[in-house]
mmCIF file of C-alpha atoms in Angstrom:
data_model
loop_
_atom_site.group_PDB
_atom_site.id
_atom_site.type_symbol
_atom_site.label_atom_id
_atom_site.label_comp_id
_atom_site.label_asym_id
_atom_site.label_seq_id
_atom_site.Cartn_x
_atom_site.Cartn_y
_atom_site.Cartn_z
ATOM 1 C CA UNK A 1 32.626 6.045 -30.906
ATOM 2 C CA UNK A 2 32.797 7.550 -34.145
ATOM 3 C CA UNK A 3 29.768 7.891 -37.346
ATOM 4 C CA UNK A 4 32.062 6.052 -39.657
ATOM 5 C CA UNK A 5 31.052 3.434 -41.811
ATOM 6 C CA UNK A 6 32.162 -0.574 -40.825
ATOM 7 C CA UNK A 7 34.836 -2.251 -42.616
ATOM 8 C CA UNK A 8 33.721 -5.370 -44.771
ATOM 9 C CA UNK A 9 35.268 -7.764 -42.137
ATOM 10 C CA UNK A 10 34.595 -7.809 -38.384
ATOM 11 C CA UNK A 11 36.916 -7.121 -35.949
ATOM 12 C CA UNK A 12 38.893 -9.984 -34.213
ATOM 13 C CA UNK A 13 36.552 -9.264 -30.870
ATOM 14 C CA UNK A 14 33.726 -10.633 -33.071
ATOM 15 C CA UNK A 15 34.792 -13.548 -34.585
ATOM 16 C CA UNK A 16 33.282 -16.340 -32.613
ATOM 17 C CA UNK A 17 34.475 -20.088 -32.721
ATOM 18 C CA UNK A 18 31.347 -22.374 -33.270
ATOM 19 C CA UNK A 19 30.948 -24.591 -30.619
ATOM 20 C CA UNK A 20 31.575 -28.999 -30.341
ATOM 21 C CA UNK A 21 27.867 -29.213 -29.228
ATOM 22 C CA UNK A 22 26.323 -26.937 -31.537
ATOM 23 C CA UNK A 23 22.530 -28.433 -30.178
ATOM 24 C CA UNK A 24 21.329 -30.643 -32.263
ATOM 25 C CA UNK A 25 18.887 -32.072 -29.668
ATOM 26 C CA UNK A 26 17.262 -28.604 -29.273
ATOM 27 C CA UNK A 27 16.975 -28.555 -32.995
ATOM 28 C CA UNK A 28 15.257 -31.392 -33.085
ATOM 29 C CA UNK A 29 12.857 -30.806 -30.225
ATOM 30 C CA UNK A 30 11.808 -27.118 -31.955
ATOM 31 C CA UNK A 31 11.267 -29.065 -34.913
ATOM 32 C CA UNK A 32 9.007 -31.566 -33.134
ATOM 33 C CA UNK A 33 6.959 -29.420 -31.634
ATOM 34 C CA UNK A 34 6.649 -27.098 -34.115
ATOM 35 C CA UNK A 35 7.914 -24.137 -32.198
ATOM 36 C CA UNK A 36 9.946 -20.625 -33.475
ATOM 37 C CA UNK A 37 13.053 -19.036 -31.396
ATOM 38 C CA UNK A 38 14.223 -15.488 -31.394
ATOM 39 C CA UNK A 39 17.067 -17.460 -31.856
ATOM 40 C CA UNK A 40 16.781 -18.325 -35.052
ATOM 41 C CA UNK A 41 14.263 -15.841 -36.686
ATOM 42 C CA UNK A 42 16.525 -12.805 -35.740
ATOM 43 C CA UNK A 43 19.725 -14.411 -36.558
ATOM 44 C CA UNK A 44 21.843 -14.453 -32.963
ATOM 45 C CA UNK A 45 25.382 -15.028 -33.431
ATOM 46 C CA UNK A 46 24.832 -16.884 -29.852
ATOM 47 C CA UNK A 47 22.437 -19.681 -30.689
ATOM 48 C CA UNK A 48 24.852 -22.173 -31.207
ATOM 49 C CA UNK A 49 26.474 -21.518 -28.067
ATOM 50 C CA UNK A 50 22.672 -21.452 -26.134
ATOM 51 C CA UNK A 51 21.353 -24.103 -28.039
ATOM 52 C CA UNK A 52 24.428 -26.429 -27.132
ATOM 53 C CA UNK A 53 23.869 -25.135 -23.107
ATOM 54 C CA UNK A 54 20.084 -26.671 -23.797
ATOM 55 C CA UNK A 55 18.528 -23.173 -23.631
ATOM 56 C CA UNK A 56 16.562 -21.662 -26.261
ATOM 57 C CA UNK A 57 13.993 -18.148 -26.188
ATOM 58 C CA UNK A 58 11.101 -19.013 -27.688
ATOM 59 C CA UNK A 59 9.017 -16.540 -30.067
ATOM 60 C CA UNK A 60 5.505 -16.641 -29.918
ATOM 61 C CA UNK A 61 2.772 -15.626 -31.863
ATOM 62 C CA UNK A 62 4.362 -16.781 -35.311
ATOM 63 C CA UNK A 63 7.628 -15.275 -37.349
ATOM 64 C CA UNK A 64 6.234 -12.660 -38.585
ATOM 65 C CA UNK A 65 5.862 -9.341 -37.521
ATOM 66 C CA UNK A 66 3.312 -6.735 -38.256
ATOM 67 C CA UNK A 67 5.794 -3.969 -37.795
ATOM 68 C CA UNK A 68 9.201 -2.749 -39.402
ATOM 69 C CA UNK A 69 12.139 -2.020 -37.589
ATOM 70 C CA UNK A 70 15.185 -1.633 -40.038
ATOM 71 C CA UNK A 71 17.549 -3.394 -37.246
ATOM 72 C CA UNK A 72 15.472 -6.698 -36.880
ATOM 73 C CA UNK A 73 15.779 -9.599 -39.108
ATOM 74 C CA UNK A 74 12.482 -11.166 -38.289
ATOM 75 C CA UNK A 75 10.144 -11.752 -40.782
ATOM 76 C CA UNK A 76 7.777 -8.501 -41.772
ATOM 77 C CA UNK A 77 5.035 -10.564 -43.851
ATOM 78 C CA UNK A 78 1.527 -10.670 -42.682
ATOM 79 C CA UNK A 79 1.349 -12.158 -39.389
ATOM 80 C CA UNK A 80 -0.625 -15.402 -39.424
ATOM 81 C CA UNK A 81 -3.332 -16.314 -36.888
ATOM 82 C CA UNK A 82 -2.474 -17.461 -33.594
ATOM 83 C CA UNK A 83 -1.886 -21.253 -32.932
ATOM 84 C CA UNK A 84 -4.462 -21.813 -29.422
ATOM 85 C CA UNK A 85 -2.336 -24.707 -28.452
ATOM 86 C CA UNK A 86 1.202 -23.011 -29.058
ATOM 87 C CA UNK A 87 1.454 -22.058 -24.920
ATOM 88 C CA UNK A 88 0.929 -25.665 -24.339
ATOM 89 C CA UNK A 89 3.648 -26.425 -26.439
ATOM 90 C CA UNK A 90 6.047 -23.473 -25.665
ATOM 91 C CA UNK A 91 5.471 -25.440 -21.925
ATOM 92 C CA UNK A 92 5.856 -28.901 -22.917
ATOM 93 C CA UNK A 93 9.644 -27.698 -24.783
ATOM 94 C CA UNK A 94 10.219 -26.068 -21.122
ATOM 95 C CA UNK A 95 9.730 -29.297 -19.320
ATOM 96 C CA UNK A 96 11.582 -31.368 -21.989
ATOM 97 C CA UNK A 97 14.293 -28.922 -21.936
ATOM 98 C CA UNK A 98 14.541 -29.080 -17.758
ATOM 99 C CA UNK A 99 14.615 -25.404 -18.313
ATOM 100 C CA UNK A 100 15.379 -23.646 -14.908
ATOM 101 C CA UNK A 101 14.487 -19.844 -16.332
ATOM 102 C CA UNK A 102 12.214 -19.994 -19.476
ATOM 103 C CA UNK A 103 12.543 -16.743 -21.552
ATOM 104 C CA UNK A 104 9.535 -15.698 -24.080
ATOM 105 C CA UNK A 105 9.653 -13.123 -26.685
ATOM 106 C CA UNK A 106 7.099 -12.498 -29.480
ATOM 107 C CA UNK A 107 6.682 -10.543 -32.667
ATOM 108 C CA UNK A 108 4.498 -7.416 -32.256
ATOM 109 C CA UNK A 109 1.030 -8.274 -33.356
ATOM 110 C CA UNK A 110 -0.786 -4.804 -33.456
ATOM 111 C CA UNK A 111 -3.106 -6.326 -35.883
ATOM 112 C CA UNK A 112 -4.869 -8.663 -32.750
ATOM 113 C CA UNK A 113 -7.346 -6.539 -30.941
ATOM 114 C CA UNK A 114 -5.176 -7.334 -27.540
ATOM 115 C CA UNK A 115 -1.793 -7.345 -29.803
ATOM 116 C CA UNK A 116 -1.013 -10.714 -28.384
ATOM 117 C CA UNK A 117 -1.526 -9.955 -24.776
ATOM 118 C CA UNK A 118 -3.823 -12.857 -23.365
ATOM 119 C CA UNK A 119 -1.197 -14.953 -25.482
ATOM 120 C CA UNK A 120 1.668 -13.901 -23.536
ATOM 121 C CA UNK A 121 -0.731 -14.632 -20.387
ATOM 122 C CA UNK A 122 -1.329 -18.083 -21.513
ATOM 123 C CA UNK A 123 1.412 -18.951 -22.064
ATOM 124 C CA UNK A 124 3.114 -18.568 -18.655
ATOM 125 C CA UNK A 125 -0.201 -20.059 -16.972
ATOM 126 C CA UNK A 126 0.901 -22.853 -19.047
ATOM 127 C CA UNK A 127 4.546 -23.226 -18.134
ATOM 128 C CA UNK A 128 3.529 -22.892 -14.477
ATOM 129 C CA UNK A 129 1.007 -25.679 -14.730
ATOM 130 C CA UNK A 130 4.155 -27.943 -16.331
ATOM 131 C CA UNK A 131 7.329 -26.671 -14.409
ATOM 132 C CA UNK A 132 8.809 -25.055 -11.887
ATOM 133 C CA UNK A 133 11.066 -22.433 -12.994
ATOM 134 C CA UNK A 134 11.162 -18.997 -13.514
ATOM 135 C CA UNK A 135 10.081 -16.799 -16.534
ATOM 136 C CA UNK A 136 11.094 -13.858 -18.291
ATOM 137 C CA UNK A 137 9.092 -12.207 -20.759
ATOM 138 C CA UNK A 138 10.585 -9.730 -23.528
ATOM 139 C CA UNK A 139 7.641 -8.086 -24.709
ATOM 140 C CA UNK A 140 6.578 -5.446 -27.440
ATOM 141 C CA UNK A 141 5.362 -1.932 -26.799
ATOM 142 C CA UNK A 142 1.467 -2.944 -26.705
ATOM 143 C CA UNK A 143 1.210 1.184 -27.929
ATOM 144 C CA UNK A 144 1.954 1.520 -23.789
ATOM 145 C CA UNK A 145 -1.665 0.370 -23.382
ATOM 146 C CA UNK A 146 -1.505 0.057 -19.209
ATOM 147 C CA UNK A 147 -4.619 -2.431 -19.476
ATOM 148 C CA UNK A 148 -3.117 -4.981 -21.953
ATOM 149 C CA UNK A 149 0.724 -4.466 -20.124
ATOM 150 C CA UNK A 150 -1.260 -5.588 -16.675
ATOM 151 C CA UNK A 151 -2.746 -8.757 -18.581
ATOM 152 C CA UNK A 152 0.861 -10.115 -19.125
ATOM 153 C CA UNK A 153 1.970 -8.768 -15.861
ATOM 154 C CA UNK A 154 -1.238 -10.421 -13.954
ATOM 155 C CA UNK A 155 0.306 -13.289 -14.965
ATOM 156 C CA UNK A 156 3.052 -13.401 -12.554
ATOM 157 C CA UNK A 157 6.506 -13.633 -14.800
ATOM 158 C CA UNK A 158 9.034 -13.219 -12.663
ATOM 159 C CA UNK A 159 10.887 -10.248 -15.416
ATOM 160 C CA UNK A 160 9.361 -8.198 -17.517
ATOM 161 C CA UNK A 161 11.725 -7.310 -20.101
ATOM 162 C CA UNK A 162 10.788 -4.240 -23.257
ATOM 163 C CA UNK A 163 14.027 -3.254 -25.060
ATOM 164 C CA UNK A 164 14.257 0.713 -25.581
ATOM 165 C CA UNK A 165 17.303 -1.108 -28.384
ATOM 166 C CA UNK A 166 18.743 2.568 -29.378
ATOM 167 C CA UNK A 167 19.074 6.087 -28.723
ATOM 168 C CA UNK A 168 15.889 8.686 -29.090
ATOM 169 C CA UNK A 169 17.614 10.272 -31.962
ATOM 170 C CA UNK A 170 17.671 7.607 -34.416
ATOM 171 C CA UNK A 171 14.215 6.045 -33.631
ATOM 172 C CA UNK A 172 12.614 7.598 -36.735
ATOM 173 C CA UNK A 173 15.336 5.524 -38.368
ATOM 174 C CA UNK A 174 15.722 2.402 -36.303
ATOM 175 C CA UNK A 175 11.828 2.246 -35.141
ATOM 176 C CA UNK A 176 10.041 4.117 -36.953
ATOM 177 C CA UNK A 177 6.584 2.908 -35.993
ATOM 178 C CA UNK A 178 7.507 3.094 -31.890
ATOM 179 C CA UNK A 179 8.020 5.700 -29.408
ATOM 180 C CA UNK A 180 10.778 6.143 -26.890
ATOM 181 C CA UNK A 181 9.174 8.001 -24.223
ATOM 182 C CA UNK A 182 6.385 5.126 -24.635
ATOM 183 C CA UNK A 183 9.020 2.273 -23.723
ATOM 184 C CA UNK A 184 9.901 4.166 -21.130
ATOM 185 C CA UNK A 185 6.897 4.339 -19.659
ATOM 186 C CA UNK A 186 6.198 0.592 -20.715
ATOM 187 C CA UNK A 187 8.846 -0.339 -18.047
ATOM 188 C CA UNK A 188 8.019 2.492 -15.029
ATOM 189 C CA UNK A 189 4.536 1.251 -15.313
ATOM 190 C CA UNK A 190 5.535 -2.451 -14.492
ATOM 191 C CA UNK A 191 7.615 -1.389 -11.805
ATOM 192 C CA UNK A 192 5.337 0.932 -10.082
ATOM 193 C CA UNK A 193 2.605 -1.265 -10.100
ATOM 194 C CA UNK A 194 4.232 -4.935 -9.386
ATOM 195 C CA UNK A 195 7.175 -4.471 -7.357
ATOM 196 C CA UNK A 196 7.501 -8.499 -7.189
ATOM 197 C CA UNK A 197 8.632 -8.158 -10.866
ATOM 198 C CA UNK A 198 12.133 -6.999 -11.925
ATOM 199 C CA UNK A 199 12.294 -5.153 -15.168
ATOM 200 C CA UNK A 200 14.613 -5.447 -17.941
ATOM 201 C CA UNK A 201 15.934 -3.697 -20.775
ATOM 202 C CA UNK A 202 18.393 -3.377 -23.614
ATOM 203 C CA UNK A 203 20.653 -1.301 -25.789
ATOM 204 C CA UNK A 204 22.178 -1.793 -29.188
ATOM 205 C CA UNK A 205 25.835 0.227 -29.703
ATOM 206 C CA UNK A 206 27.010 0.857 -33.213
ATOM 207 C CA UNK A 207 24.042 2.272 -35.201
ATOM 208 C CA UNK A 208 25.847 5.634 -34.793
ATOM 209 C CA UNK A 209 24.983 6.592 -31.223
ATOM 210 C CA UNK A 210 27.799 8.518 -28.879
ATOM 211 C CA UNK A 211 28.906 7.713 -25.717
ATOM 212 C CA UNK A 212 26.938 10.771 -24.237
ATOM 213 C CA UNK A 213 23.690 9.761 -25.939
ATOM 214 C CA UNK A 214 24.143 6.095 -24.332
ATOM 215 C CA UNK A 215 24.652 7.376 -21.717
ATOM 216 C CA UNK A 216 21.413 10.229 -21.507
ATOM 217 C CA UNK A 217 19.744 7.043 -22.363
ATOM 218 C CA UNK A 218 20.852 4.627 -19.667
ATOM 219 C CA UNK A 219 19.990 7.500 -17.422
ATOM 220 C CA UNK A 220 16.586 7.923 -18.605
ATOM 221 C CA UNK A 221 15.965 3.871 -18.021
ATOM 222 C CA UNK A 222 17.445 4.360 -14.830
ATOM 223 C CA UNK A 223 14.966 6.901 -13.683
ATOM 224 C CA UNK A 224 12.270 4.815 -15.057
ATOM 225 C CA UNK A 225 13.497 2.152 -12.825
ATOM 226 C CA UNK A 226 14.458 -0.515 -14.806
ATOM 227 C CA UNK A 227 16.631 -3.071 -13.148
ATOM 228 C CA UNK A 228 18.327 -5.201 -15.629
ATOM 229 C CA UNK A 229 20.273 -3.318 -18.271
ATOM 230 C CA UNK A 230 22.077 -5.521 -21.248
ATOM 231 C CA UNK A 231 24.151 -3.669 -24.094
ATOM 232 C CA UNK A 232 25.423 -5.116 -27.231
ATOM 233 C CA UNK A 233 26.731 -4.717 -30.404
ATOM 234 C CA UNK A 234 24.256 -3.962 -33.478
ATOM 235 C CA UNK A 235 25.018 -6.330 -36.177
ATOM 236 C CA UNK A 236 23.188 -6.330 -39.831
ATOM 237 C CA UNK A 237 21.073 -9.250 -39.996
ATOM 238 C CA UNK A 238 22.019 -8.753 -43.925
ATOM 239 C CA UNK A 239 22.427 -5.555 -46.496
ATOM 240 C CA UNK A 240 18.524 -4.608 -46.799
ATOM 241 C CA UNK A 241 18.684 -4.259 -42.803
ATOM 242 C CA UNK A 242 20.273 -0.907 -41.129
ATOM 243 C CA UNK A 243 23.629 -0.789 -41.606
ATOM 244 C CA UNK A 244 26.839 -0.947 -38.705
ATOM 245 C CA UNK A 245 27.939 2.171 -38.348
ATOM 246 C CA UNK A 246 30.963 1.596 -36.124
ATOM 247 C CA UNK A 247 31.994 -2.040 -34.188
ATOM 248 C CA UNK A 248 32.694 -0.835 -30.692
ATOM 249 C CA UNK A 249 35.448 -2.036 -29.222
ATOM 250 C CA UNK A 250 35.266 -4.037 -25.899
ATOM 251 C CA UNK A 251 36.758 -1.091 -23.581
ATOM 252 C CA UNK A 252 34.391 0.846 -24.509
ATOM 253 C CA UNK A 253 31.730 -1.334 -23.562
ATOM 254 C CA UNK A 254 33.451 -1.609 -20.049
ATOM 255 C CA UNK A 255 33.684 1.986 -19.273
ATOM 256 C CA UNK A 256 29.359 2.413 -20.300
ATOM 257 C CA UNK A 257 28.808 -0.765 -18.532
ATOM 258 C CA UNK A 258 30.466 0.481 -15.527
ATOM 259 C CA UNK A 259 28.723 4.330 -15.555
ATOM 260 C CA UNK A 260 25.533 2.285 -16.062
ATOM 261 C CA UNK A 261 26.082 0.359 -12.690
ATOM 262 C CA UNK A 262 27.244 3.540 -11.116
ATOM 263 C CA UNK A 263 22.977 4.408 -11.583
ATOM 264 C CA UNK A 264 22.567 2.020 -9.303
ATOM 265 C CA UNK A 265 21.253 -1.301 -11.655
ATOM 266 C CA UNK A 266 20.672 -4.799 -9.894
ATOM 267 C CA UNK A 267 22.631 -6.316 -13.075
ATOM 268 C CA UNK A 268 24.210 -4.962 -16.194
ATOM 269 C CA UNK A 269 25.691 -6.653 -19.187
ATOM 270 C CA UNK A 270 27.902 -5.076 -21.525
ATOM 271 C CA UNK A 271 29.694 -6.253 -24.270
ATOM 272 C CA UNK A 272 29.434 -6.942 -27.871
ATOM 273 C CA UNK A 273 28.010 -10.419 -27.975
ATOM 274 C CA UNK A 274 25.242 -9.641 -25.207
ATOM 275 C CA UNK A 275 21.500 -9.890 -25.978
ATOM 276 C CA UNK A 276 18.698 -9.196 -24.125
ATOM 277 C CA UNK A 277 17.766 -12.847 -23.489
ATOM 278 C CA UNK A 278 21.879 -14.161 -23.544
ATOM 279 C CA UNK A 279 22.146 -16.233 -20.520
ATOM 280 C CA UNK A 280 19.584 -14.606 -19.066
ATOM 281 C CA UNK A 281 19.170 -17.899 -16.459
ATOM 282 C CA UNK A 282 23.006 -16.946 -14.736
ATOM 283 C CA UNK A 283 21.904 -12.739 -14.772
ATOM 284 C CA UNK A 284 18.745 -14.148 -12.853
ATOM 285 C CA UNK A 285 20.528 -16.188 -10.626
ATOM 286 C CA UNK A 286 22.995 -13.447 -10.335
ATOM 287 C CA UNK A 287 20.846 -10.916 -8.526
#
């Protein structure tokens, strides 16, 4: 891994064929109900593939987001009010869907005066009340406010999932308005205080990291007892987001994922297409 700037085209590891069943019906159901996907708002280079394997991560809590990460493509306009009857749609697109692991993610909402917590919360009351499947939530920092983490928790999702995305060095740059000691805490205070939860979180490789700074971080989300580690590569949601500094090739994804499952992790991912919420169903059923 080297801090050199990306060529203009990607490498042949990341071109990616676009699938028969590119999901049309999941289109159309997000449409009908009225619902937003990580999916789509942050530009995956996967959502064909998931939306054509009838899975989809829903975002809740609207598109945009009230803070600015230079990575993310989601929308950083003033958040709009919540929608009361979004978790009882978010559930009715689970049952629709047959959906045997639902995955929610949201935009941070630090303007609420819970930042979105009882949200979360209500909506995986309501996918319990509709199905019977398993949930994963990928949730913001909540400014590692224990009280507000425990009201999502409470809840009973079956993974709690906060991303710590890059290395401490370049949060200033990459998150500016987070902390990485907070995330870290985020996740040890999950698993200390509901051990029927696995935690989750995830890397991004190519913002001009090294392999030993991965690797000090991996350690430090071992020792904070996360469970589920996924590593990927960063890609520029478009030129006024942070720029690639270096496409990492595939064997060099093998040799972190396999010191990271040396630390003794349930499950790791790693390689340049994974997200944190990319077939998260077969990880799930994995462990």
């Amino acid at each position: 891994m080297t801090n050199k700037q990306h060529p203009r085209r990607l490498p042949p590891w990341l071109t990616k064929k676009i699938p028969v069943n590119t999901g049309k019906p999941v289109r159309e159901l997000l449409k009908d109900l009225e619902l937003n996907t990580v999916c789509a708002s942050a530009r995956c280079p996967n959502s064909c593939e998931c939306y054509g394997k009838n899975r989809a991560t829903f975002l809740i809590m609207g598109p945009n987001c009230s803070r600015s990460c230079t990575f993310c493509a989601v929308d950083k306009q003033r958040p709009a009010p919540l929608e009361k009857d979004e978790p009882q749609r978010v559930a009715e697109a689970v049952k629709r869907l047959k959906l045997k692991h639902a995955v929610i993610t949201s935009v941070t909402r630090d303007d609420l005066p819970d930042e979105g917590a009882n949200h979360f919360k209500e909506t995986i009351l309501e996918i319990k009340k509709l199905n019977n499947c398993t949930i994963e939530v990928l949730t913001p920092d909540f400014n590692g406010k224990k009280d507000l983490i425990s009201i999502v928790a409470d809840a009973g999702p079956d993974i709690f999932n906060h991303n710590i995305e890059t290395i401490q060095r370049l949060y200033l740059t990459i998150r500016p308005e987070a902390n990485y000691q907070q995330s870290l805490d985020v996740l040890n205070f999950v698993h200390s205080k509901y051990k029927n939860i696995l935690t989750k979180s995830g890397i991004m490789l190519g913002l001009g990291e090294s392999i030993k700074e991965v690797i000090e971080t991996i350690k430090n989300l071992a020792d904070a007892n996360v469970q589920i580690l996924t590593i990927g590569q960063y890609l520029s949601p478009s030129t006024k987001h942070q720029k690639v500094m270096e496409y990492i090739h595939p064997d060099i994804f093998d040799e972190i994922g396999a010191k990271a499952k040396e630390l003794g992790f349930k499950h790791v991912s790693s390689a340049p297409f994974v997200r944190s919420s990319y077939n998260a169903e077969d990880v799930f059923a994995a462990i």
